[in-house]
CSV table of N, CA and C and ligand atoms in Angstrom, one decimal:
chain,number,residue,atom,x,y,z
W,1,MET,N,47.9,114.4,118.7
W,1,MET,CA,46.7,114.5,119.4
W,1,MET,C,45.8,113.2,119.5
W,2,ILE,N,45.3,112.9,120.6
W,2,ILE,CA,44.6,111.8,120.9
W,2,ILE,C,43.4,112.1,121.5
W,3,THR,N,42.4,111.5,121.1
W,3,THR,CA,40.8,112.0,121.7
W,3,THR,C,40.7,111.1,123.0
W,4,VAL,N,40.0,111.8,123.9
W,4,VAL,CA,39.7,111.0,125.1
W,4,VAL,C,39.4,109.5,124.8
W,5,GLU,N,38.4,109.3,124.1
W,5,GLU,CA,37.7,108.2,123.5
W,5,GLU,C,38.7,107.1,123.1
W,6,THR,N,39.8,107.6,122.0
W,6,THR,CA,40.8,106.7,121.6
W,6,THR,C,41.7,106.3,122.6
W,7,ALA,N,41.9,107.0,123.9
W,7,ALA,CA,42.8,106.9,125.0
W,7,ALA,C,42.1,105.8,125.5
W,8,HIS,N,41.0,106.0,125.6
W,8,HIS,CA,40.0,105.2,126.8
W,8,HIS,C,40.1,103.7,126.1
W,9,SER,N,39.7,103.6,124.9
W,9,SER,CA,39.7,102.4,124.1
W,9,SER,C,41.0,101.5,124.2
W,10,ILE,N,42.3,102.4,124.1
W,10,ILE,CA,43.3,101.4,124.0
W,10,ILE,C,43.8,101.0,125.4
W,11,LEU,N,43.5,101.7,126.2
W,11,LEU,CA,43.7,101.4,127.9
W,11,LEU,C,43.0,100.4,128.3
W,12,GLU,N,41.8,100.3,127.8
W,12,GLU,CA,40.9,99.3,128.1
W,12,GLU,C,41.2,97.9,127.4
W,13,ARG,N,41.5,97.9,126.1
W,13,ARG,CA,42.0,96.7,125.6
W,13,ARG,C,43.4,96.2,126.3
W,14,LEU,N,44.3,97.2,126.6
W,14,LEU,CA,45.5,96.9,127.4
W,14,LEU,C,45.0,96.1,128.7
W,15,ASN,N,44.3,96.7,129.4
W,15,ASN,CA,43.8,96.1,130.8
W,15,ASN,C,43.4,94.8,130.7
W,16,ALA,N,43.0,94.7,129.6
W,16,ALA,CA,41.9,93.1,129.3
W,16,ALA,C,42.9,92.2,129.0
W,17,THR,N,43.9,92.2,128.6
W,17,THR,CA,44.9,91.0,128.5
W,17,THR,C,45.4,90.5,129.7
W,18,PRO,N,45.8,89.5,129.9
W,18,PRO,CA,46.2,88.7,130.9
W,18,PRO,C,47.7,88.5,130.8
W,19,LEU,N,48.4,89.3,129.9
W,19,LEU,CA,49.9,89.3,129.4
W,19,LEU,C,50.5,90.3,130.4
W,20,LYS,N,52.1,89.8,130.7
W,20,LYS,CA,52.9,90.4,131.5
W,20,LYS,C,54.1,90.2,130.9
W,21,GLY,N,55.1,91.3,131.4
W,21,GLY,CA,56.4,91.4,130.8
W,21,GLY,C,56.3,91.4,129.2
W,22,ALA,N,57.3,91.2,128.6
W,22,ALA,CA,57.5,91.3,127.0
W,22,ALA,C,56.2,91.2,126.3
W,23,ALA,N,55.5,90.1,126.5
W,23,ALA,CA,54.4,90.2,125.8
W,23,ALA,C,53.4,91.2,126.2
W,24,LEU,N,53.3,91.8,127.1
W,24,LEU,CA,52.6,92.8,127.4
W,24,LEU,C,53.0,93.9,126.6
W,25,ARG,N,54.5,94.2,126.7
W,25,ARG,CA,55.1,95.3,126.3
W,25,ARG,C,54.7,95.4,124.5
W,26,ARG,N,54.8,94.0,124.1
W,26,ARG,CA,54.4,93.9,122.5
W,26,ARG,C,52.9,94.2,122.2
W,27,ARG,N,52.3,93.9,123.2
W,27,ARG,CA,50.6,94.2,123.0
W,27,ARG,C,50.4,95.4,122.9
W,28,ALA,N,51.2,96.3,123.8
W,28,ALA,CA,51.0,97.9,124.1
W,28,ALA,C,51.4,98.2,122.6
W,29,MET,N,52.4,98.0,122.2
W,29,MET,CA,53.1,98.5,121.2
W,29,MET,C,52.3,98.4,119.8
W,30,GLU,N,51.6,96.9,119.7
W,30,GLU,CA,50.7,96.8,118.6
W,30,GLU,C,49.4,97.8,118.7
W,31,LEU,N,49.3,98.0,120.1
W,31,LEU,CA,47.8,98.9,120.0
W,31,LEU,C,47.9,100.3,119.8
W,32,LEU,N,49.5,100.7,119.9
W,32,LEU,CA,49.7,102.1,119.6
W,32,LEU,C,49.9,102.2,118.1
W,33,ASP,N,50.4,101.1,117.4
W,33,ASP,CA,50.5,101.1,115.9
W,33,ASP,C,49.4,101.3,115.2
W,34,GLU,N,48.2,100.9,115.8
W,34,GLU,CA,46.8,101.3,115.2
W,34,GLU,C,46.8,102.7,114.8
W,35,LEU,N,47.5,103.5,115.7
W,35,LEU,CA,47.0,105.0,115.6
W,35,LEU,C,47.9,105.8,114.4
W,36,ASP,N,47.0,106.1,113.6
W,36,ASP,CA,47.5,107.0,112.2
W,36,ASP,C,48.7,107.5,112.4
W,37,THR,N,49.0,108.5,113.5
W,37,THR,CA,50.1,109.4,113.7
W,37,THR,C,51.4,108.7,114.5
W,38,TYR,N,51.2,107.6,114.6
W,38,TYR,CA,52.3,106.5,115.5
W,38,TYR,C,53.0,105.9,114.3
W,39,ASN,N,54.0,106.5,113.9
W,39,ASN,CA,54.6,105.5,112.5
W,39,ASN,C,55.7,104.5,113.1
W,40,TRP,N,55.9,104.7,114.3
W,40,TRP,CA,57.4,103.5,114.8
W,40,TRP,C,57.0,103.9,116.4
W,41,SER,N,56.5,102.6,116.8
W,41,SER,CA,56.2,102.4,118.3
W,41,SER,C,57.1,101.5,119.0
W,42,GLY,N,58.0,101.9,119.9
W,42,GLY,CA,58.8,101.1,120.5
W,42,GLY,C,59.4,101.5,121.9
W,43,ILE,N,59.7,100.3,122.5
W,43,ILE,CA,60.1,100.1,124.1
W,43,ILE,C,61.8,100.3,124.1
W,44,TYR,N,62.4,100.9,125.0
W,44,TYR,CA,63.5,100.6,125.4
W,44,TYR,C,64.0,100.4,126.8
W,45,ARG,N,64.4,99.6,127.1
W,45,ARG,CA,64.9,99.3,128.6
W,45,ARG,C,66.1,99.9,129.0
W,46,LEU,N,66.3,100.4,130.5
W,46,LEU,CA,67.5,100.6,130.8
W,46,LEU,C,68.1,99.7,131.3
W,47,GLU,N,69.5,99.6,130.9
W,47,GLU,CA,70.2,98.6,131.7
W,47,GLU,C,71.6,99.3,131.9
W,48,GLU,N,71.8,99.6,133.4
W,48,GLU,CA,72.9,100.3,133.8
W,48,GLU,C,73.0,101.8,133.1
W,49,ASP,N,74.0,102.0,132.0
W,49,ASP,CA,73.9,103.4,131.4
W,49,ASP,C,73.6,103.4,130.1
W,50,GLU,N,73.0,102.4,129.4
W,50,GLU,CA,72.4,102.3,128.1
W,50,GLU,C,71.0,101.7,128.1
W,51,LEU,N,70.5,102.4,127.1
W,51,LEU,CA,68.9,101.9,126.8
W,51,LEU,C,69.0,100.9,125.6
W,52,VAL,N,68.3,99.7,125.7
W,52,VAL,CA,68.5,98.5,125.1
W,52,VAL,C,67.3,98.5,124.4
W,53,LEU,N,67.2,98.2,122.9
W,53,LEU,CA,65.8,98.3,122.2
W,53,LEU,C,65.1,97.0,122.7
W,54,ASP,N,63.8,97.1,123.0
W,54,ASP,CA,63.0,96.0,123.6
W,54,ASP,C,62.0,95.6,122.4
W,55,GLU,N,60.7,95.6,122.8
W,55,GLU,CA,59.6,95.4,121.8
W,55,GLU,C,59.3,96.7,121.1
W,56,TYR,N,59.1,96.3,119.7
W,56,TYR,CA,58.7,97.5,119.0
W,56,TYR,C,57.8,97.1,117.7
W,57,VAL,N,57.2,97.9,117.0
W,57,VAL,CA,56.4,97.8,115.8
W,57,VAL,C,56.5,98.8,115.1
W,58,GLY,N,57.2,98.8,114.0
W,58,GLY,CA,57.9,99.6,112.7
W,58,GLY,C,59.1,98.9,112.2
W,59,ALA,N,59.7,99.9,111.5
W,59,ALA,CA,61.1,99.5,110.5
W,59,ALA,C,62.4,99.0,111.7
W,60,ALA,N,63.1,98.4,111.4
W,60,ALA,CA,64.2,97.9,112.1
W,60,ALA,C,65.1,99.2,112.2
W,61,THR,N,65.7,99.3,113.4
W,61,THR,CA,66.5,100.6,113.7
W,61,THR,C,67.9,99.9,113.8
W,62,ASP,N,68.9,101.0,113.5
W,62,ASP,CA,70.2,100.8,113.9
W,62,ASP,C,70.5,100.9,115.4
W,63,HIS,N,69.6,101.7,115.9
W,63,HIS,CA,69.8,102.4,117.3
W,63,HIS,C,69.2,101.2,118.3
W,64,THR,N,70.0,100.1,118.5
W,64,THR,CA,69.5,99.3,119.4
W,64,THR,C,70.2,99.3,120.8
W,65,ARG,N,71.3,100.0,120.8
W,65,ARG,CA,71.7,100.5,122.1
W,65,ARG,C,71.9,102.1,122.2
W,66,ILE,N,71.4,102.4,123.2
W,66,ILE,CA,71.7,104.1,123.2
W,66,ILE,C,72.2,104.8,124.5
W,67,PRO,N,73.3,105.2,124.4
W,67,PRO,CA,73.9,105.8,125.9
W,67,PRO,C,73.0,106.6,126.4
W,68,VAL,N,73.0,106.7,127.5
W,68,VAL,CA,72.5,107.8,128.5
W,68,VAL,C,72.8,109.0,128.1
W,69,GLY,N,72.1,109.9,127.7
W,69,GLY,CA,72.5,111.4,127.3
W,69,GLY,C,72.6,111.7,126.0
W,70,ARG,N,72.6,110.5,125.1
W,70,ARG,CA,72.6,110.7,123.7
W,70,ARG,C,71.1,110.6,123.0
W,71,GLY,N,71.0,111.5,122.1
W,71,GLY,CA,69.4,111.4,121.4
W,71,GLY,C,68.4,111.7,122.3
W,72,VAL,N,67.3,111.8,121.7
W,72,VAL,CA,66.1,112.2,122.8
W,72,VAL,C,65.8,111.0,123.6
W,73,CYS,N,66.1,109.9,123.2
W,73,CYS,CA,66.0,109.0,124.0
W,73,CYS,C,66.8,109.0,125.4
W,74,GLY,N,68.2,109.0,125.1
W,74,GLY,CA,69.2,109.0,126.1
W,74,GLY,C,68.9,110.7,127.0
W,75,THR,N,68.3,111.5,126.4
W,75,THR,CA,68.1,112.9,127.1
W,75,THR,C,67.2,112.7,128.2
W,76,ALA,N,66.2,112.1,127.6
W,76,ALA,CA,65.1,111.6,128.7
W,76,ALA,C,65.4,111.1,129.9
W,77,VAL,N,66.6,110.0,130.1
W,77,VAL,CA,66.9,109.3,131.2
W,77,VAL,C,67.8,110.4,132.0
W,78,ALA,N,68.6,111.3,131.0
W,78,ALA,CA,69.5,112.0,131.6
W,78,ALA,C,68.9,113.0,132.4
W,79,GLU,N,67.8,113.6,131.8
W,79,GLU,CA,67.2,114.6,132.5
W,79,GLU,C,66.0,114.4,133.5
W,80,ASN,N,65.8,112.6,133.3
W,80,ASN,CA,64.6,112.3,134.1
W,80,ASN,C,63.4,112.9,133.8
W,81,GLN,N,62.9,113.3,132.3
W,81,GLN,CA,62.0,114.0,131.9
W,81,GLN,C,61.4,113.5,130.7
W,82,ASN,N,60.2,113.4,130.6
W,82,ASN,CA,59.8,113.0,129.1
W,82,ASN,C,60.3,114.1,128.1
W,83,GLN,N,60.2,113.5,127.0
W,83,GLN,CA,60.3,114.4,125.7
W,83,GLN,C,59.2,114.5,124.7
W,84,VAL,N,58.7,115.7,124.3
W,84,VAL,CA,57.7,115.8,123.4
W,84,VAL,C,58.5,116.9,122.2
W,85,ILE,N,59.0,116.0,121.1
W,85,ILE,CA,59.9,117.2,120.0
W,85,ILE,C,58.7,117.5,118.8
W,86,GLU,N,58.7,118.6,118.8
W,86,GLU,CA,57.9,118.9,117.3
W,86,GLU,C,58.3,118.8,115.9
W,87,ASP,N,59.6,119.2,116.1
W,87,ASP,CA,60.2,118.7,114.7
W,87,ASP,C,61.6,118.6,115.0
W,88,VAL,N,62.1,117.2,114.9
W,88,VAL,CA,63.5,116.5,115.1
W,88,VAL,C,64.7,117.3,114.2
W,89,ARG,N,64.0,118.1,113.1
W,89,ARG,CA,65.2,118.7,112.3
W,89,ARG,C,65.8,120.0,113.0
W,90,GLU,N,65.2,120.5,114.2
W,90,GLU,CA,65.6,121.3,114.9
W,90,GLU,C,66.5,121.0,116.2
W,91,LEU,N,66.9,119.8,116.3
W,91,LEU,CA,67.5,118.9,117.3
W,91,LEU,C,68.9,118.7,116.9
W,92,GLU,N,70.0,119.0,117.8
W,92,GLU,CA,71.4,118.9,117.5
W,92,GLU,C,71.7,117.2,118.1
W,93,ASN,N,71.0,117.0,119.2
W,93,ASN,CA,71.3,115.6,119.9
W,93,ASN,C,70.2,114.7,119.5
W,94,TYR,N,70.3,114.5,118.1
W,94,TYR,CA,69.0,113.5,117.6
W,94,TYR,C,69.8,112.3,116.9
W,95,LEU,N,69.2,111.2,117.2
W,95,LEU,CA,69.4,109.9,116.5
W,95,LEU,C,68.6,109.5,115.4
W,96,ALA,N,68.6,109.6,114.1
W,96,ALA,CA,67.6,109.2,113.1
W,96,ALA,C,67.4,107.7,112.8
W,97,CYS,N,66.3,107.5,113.1
W,97,CYS,CA,65.8,106.2,113.0
W,97,CYS,C,65.3,105.9,111.6
W,98,SER,N,64.8,107.0,110.8
W,98,SER,CA,64.2,107.0,109.6
W,98,SER,C,64.0,108.1,109.1
W,99,ILE,N,64.5,108.7,107.8
W,99,ILE,CA,64.5,110.0,107.3
W,99,ILE,C,63.1,110.6,107.3
W,100,GLN,N,62.2,109.7,107.4
W,100,GLN,CA,60.8,110.1,107.0
W,100,GLN,C,60.2,110.7,108.4
W,101,THR,N,61.0,110.4,109.7
W,101,THR,CA,60.6,111.0,111.1
W,101,THR,C,60.7,112.4,111.2
W,102,ARG,N,59.5,113.2,111.7
W,102,ARG,CA,59.5,114.5,112.0
W,102,ARG,C,59.5,114.9,113.5
W,103,SER,N,58.5,114.1,114.0
W,103,SER,CA,58.5,114.4,115.6
W,103,SER,C,58.6,113.0,116.3
W,104,GLU,N,58.8,113.5,117.6
W,104,GLU,CA,59.2,112.2,118.4
W,104,GLU,C,58.4,112.5,119.9
W,105,ILE,N,58.0,111.4,120.6
W,105,ILE,CA,57.6,111.7,122.1
W,105,ILE,C,58.3,110.5,122.9
W,106,VAL,N,58.9,110.7,123.9
W,106,VAL,CA,59.4,109.8,124.8
W,106,VAL,C,58.9,109.9,126.2
W,107,VAL,N,58.4,108.7,126.6
W,107,VAL,CA,57.7,108.8,128.1
W,107,VAL,C,58.5,107.9,128.9
W,108,LEU,N,58.8,108.1,130.1
W,108,LEU,CA,59.4,107.3,131.0
W,108,LEU,C,58.9,106.2,131.5
W,109,ILE,N,59.4,104.9,131.6
W,109,ILE,CA,58.7,103.9,132.5
W,109,ILE,C,59.2,104.0,133.9
W,110,LYS,N,58.6,104.2,134.8
W,110,LYS,CA,59.5,104.2,136.1
W,110,LYS,C,58.5,103.3,137.3
W,111,ASP,N,59.2,102.8,138.1
W,111,ASP,CA,58.9,102.2,139.1
W,111,ASP,C,58.9,103.1,140.4
W,112,ASP,N,58.7,102.8,141.7
W,112,ASP,CA,59.0,103.6,142.7
W,112,ASP,C,60.3,104.3,142.8
W,113,SER,N,61.3,103.6,142.6
W,113,SER,CA,62.5,104.2,142.8
W,113,SER,C,63.4,104.2,141.6
W,114,ARG,N,63.1,103.9,140.3
W,114,ARG,CA,64.0,103.9,139.3
W,114,ARG,C,63.5,104.0,137.9
W,115,ILE,N,64.1,104.2,136.7
W,115,ILE,CA,63.7,104.3,135.7
W,115,ILE,C,63.8,103.1,135.1
W,116,LEU,N,62.7,102.2,134.5
W,116,LEU,CA,62.7,100.9,133.7
W,116,LEU,C,63.2,101.1,132.6
W,117,GLY,N,62.7,102.1,132.1
W,117,GLY,CA,62.9,102.4,130.3
W,117,GLY,C,62.2,103.4,129.8
W,118,GLN,N,61.5,103.2,128.9
W,118,GLN,CA,60.9,104.3,128.1
W,118,GLN,C,60.2,103.5,126.9
W,119,ILE,N,59.0,104.4,126.6
W,119,ILE,CA,58.0,104.3,125.3
W,119,ILE,C,58.5,105.6,124.4
W,120,ASP,N,59.1,104.9,123.2
W,120,ASP,CA,59.5,105.9,122.2
W,120,ASP,C,58.5,105.8,121.0
W,121,ILE,N,58.0,106.9,120.6
W,121,ILE,CA,57.1,107.0,119.1
W,121,ILE,C,57.7,108.0,118.2
W,122,ASP,N,57.7,107.4,117.0
W,122,ASP,CA,58.1,108.7,116.2
W,122,ASP,C,56.9,108.6,115.0
W,123,GLY,N,56.8,110.1,114.5
W,123,GLY,CA,55.9,110.4,113.8
W,123,GLY,C,56.2,111.0,112.3
W,124,HIS,N,55.5,110.9,111.3
W,124,HIS,CA,55.9,111.6,110.0
W,124,HIS,C,55.5,112.8,109.9
W,125,GLN,N,54.5,113.4,110.8
W,125,GLN,CA,54.2,114.8,110.8
W,125,GLN,C,54.6,115.5,111.7
W,126,VAL,N,54.9,117.0,111.4
W,126,VAL,CA,55.7,117.8,112.2
W,126,VAL,C,54.4,118.3,113.3
W,127,GLY,N,55.0,118.0,114.8
W,127,GLY,CA,54.1,118.4,115.5
W,127,GLY,C,53.1,117.2,115.6
W,128,ALA,N,53.4,116.0,115.8
W,128,ALA,CA,52.3,115.0,115.7
W,128,ALA,C,51.6,114.7,117.4
W,129,PHE,N,52.7,115.2,118.1
W,129,PHE,CA,52.2,114.5,119.5
W,129,PHE,C,52.3,115.9,120.3
W,130,ASP,N,51.1,115.8,121.5
W,130,ASP,CA,51.0,116.9,122.5
W,130,ASP,C,50.9,116.2,123.8
W,131,GLN,N,50.2,117.0,124.6
W,131,GLN,CA,50.0,116.5,126.2
W,131,GLN,C,48.7,115.4,126.2
W,132,SER,N,48.0,115.2,125.0
W,132,SER,CA,46.9,114.4,125.2
W,132,SER,C,47.8,113.0,124.9
W,133,ASP,N,48.8,112.8,124.0
W,133,ASP,CA,49.5,111.7,123.9
W,133,ASP,C,50.5,111.3,125.2
W,134,GLU,N,51.1,112.4,125.4
W,134,GLU,CA,52.1,112.2,126.6
W,134,GLU,C,51.1,111.7,128.1
W,135,LYS,N,49.7,112.0,127.9
W,135,LYS,CA,48.8,111.5,129.0
W,135,LYS,C,48.7,110.0,128.8
W,136,LEU,N,48.3,109.5,127.5
W,136,LEU,CA,48.2,108.1,127.2
W,136,LEU,C,49.2,107.5,127.6
W,137,LEU,N,50.7,107.9,127.0
W,137,LEU,CA,51.5,107.2,127.2
W,137,LEU,C,52.0,106.9,128.6
W,138,GLU,N,51.7,108.0,129.7
W,138,GLU,CA,52.0,107.7,130.7
W,138,GLU,C,51.3,106.7,131.6
W,139,SER,N,50.0,106.7,131.3
W,139,SER,CA,49.3,105.7,131.8
W,139,SER,C,49.5,104.1,131.1
W,140,ILE,N,50.1,104.1,130.0
W,140,ILE,CA,50.5,102.7,129.4
W,140,ILE,C,51.7,102.6,130.4
W,141,SER,N,52.6,103.4,130.5
W,141,SER,CA,53.8,103.1,131.2
W,141,SER,C,53.6,102.7,132.4
W,142,LYS,N,52.7,103.1,133.3
W,142,LYS,CA,52.2,102.7,134.6
W,142,LYS,C,51.7,101.0,134.6
W,143,ILE,N,51.0,101.0,133.5
W,143,ILE,CA,50.6,99.5,133.2
W,143,ILE,C,51.6,98.6,133.3
W,144,LEU,N,52.8,99.0,132.4
W,144,LEU,CA,53.7,98.3,131.9
W,144,LEU,C,54.8,98.1,133.2
W,145,ALA,N,55.0,99.1,133.8
W,145,ALA,CA,55.8,99.1,135.0
W,145,ALA,C,55.4,98.1,136.1
W,146,ASP,N,54.1,98.0,136.2
W,146,ASP,CA,53.3,97.0,137.3
W,146,ASP,C,53.6,95.6,137.0
W,147,LYS,N,53.7,95.4,135.5
W,147,LYS,CA,53.9,94.0,135.2
W,147,LYS,C,55.2,93.9,134.4
W,148,TRP,N,56.1,94.5,134.8
W,148,TRP,CA,57.4,94.4,134.0
W,148,TRP,C,57.9,93.1,133.8
W,149,THR,N,58.1,92.2,134.8
W,149,THR,CA,58.3,91.1,134.4
W,149,THR,C,57.6,90.0,134.4
W,150,GLU,N,57.9,88.9,133.9
W,150,GLU,CA,56.7,87.7,133.5
W,150,GLU,C,56.2,87.3,134.6
Z,1,SME,N1,65.2,109.3,117.6
Z,1,SME,C1,65.7,108.6,119.0
Z,1,SME,C2,66.6,107.1,118.7
Z,1,SME,C3,65.6,105.9,118.3
Z,1,SME,S1,64.8,105.8,117.3
Z,1,SME,O1,63.6,107.0,117.0
Z,1,SME,C4,63.6,104.5,117.0
Z,1,SME,C5,66.8,109.5,119.7
Z,1,SME,O2,67.1,110.5,118.9
Z,1,SME,O3,67.2,109.1,120.7
C-alpha cells in the first residue's frame, strides 16, 4: 500500500533527473528501495523469449535469466498481464529469490507495440502490494519506456 503523497514524491524525484536508459532504471530502483515494504526491487529486460536481469537493488539472485512462462515474471509476459501475488507460498509456478519473500508484484514495461521488460518487487510481508503499488509502478514504467535507451 502506497499513499498518494509517497507515490507523488517518488515520481517527482524520478522526473527531476536528466538520466536515461540503465542509469535512469537504476535511479528508479533506488527510489523504490526507500519504501519499507519493498525488499527487492529490480528490472528484467525482455530479450526474445527470455527475461534478463537488468538494474536491481537487493540481494543477488540466481534468477538472472527467466524463460517466458516461468515463474511470476515469465507469466506476466506470457499473459501480457501485471501480476500481484498476495502470498507466493500458494503458487506452483514460482521462482524463489529469497526464502523471506512472501509477496510479489510484477508490472510490465511497454512501448506502443511491444513488451520491453518489467519491474519486479518482492516483499517480506503477505499482501504487501495492492492497486496503489500497481498504479505507481505503471507510472514509473511509462517514464522508463520513454527513456529506455541512453
Ligand atoms: N520470483 C520471481 C523470480 C525473480 S525474483 O523474485 C528476483 C518469479 O517467480 O518469477
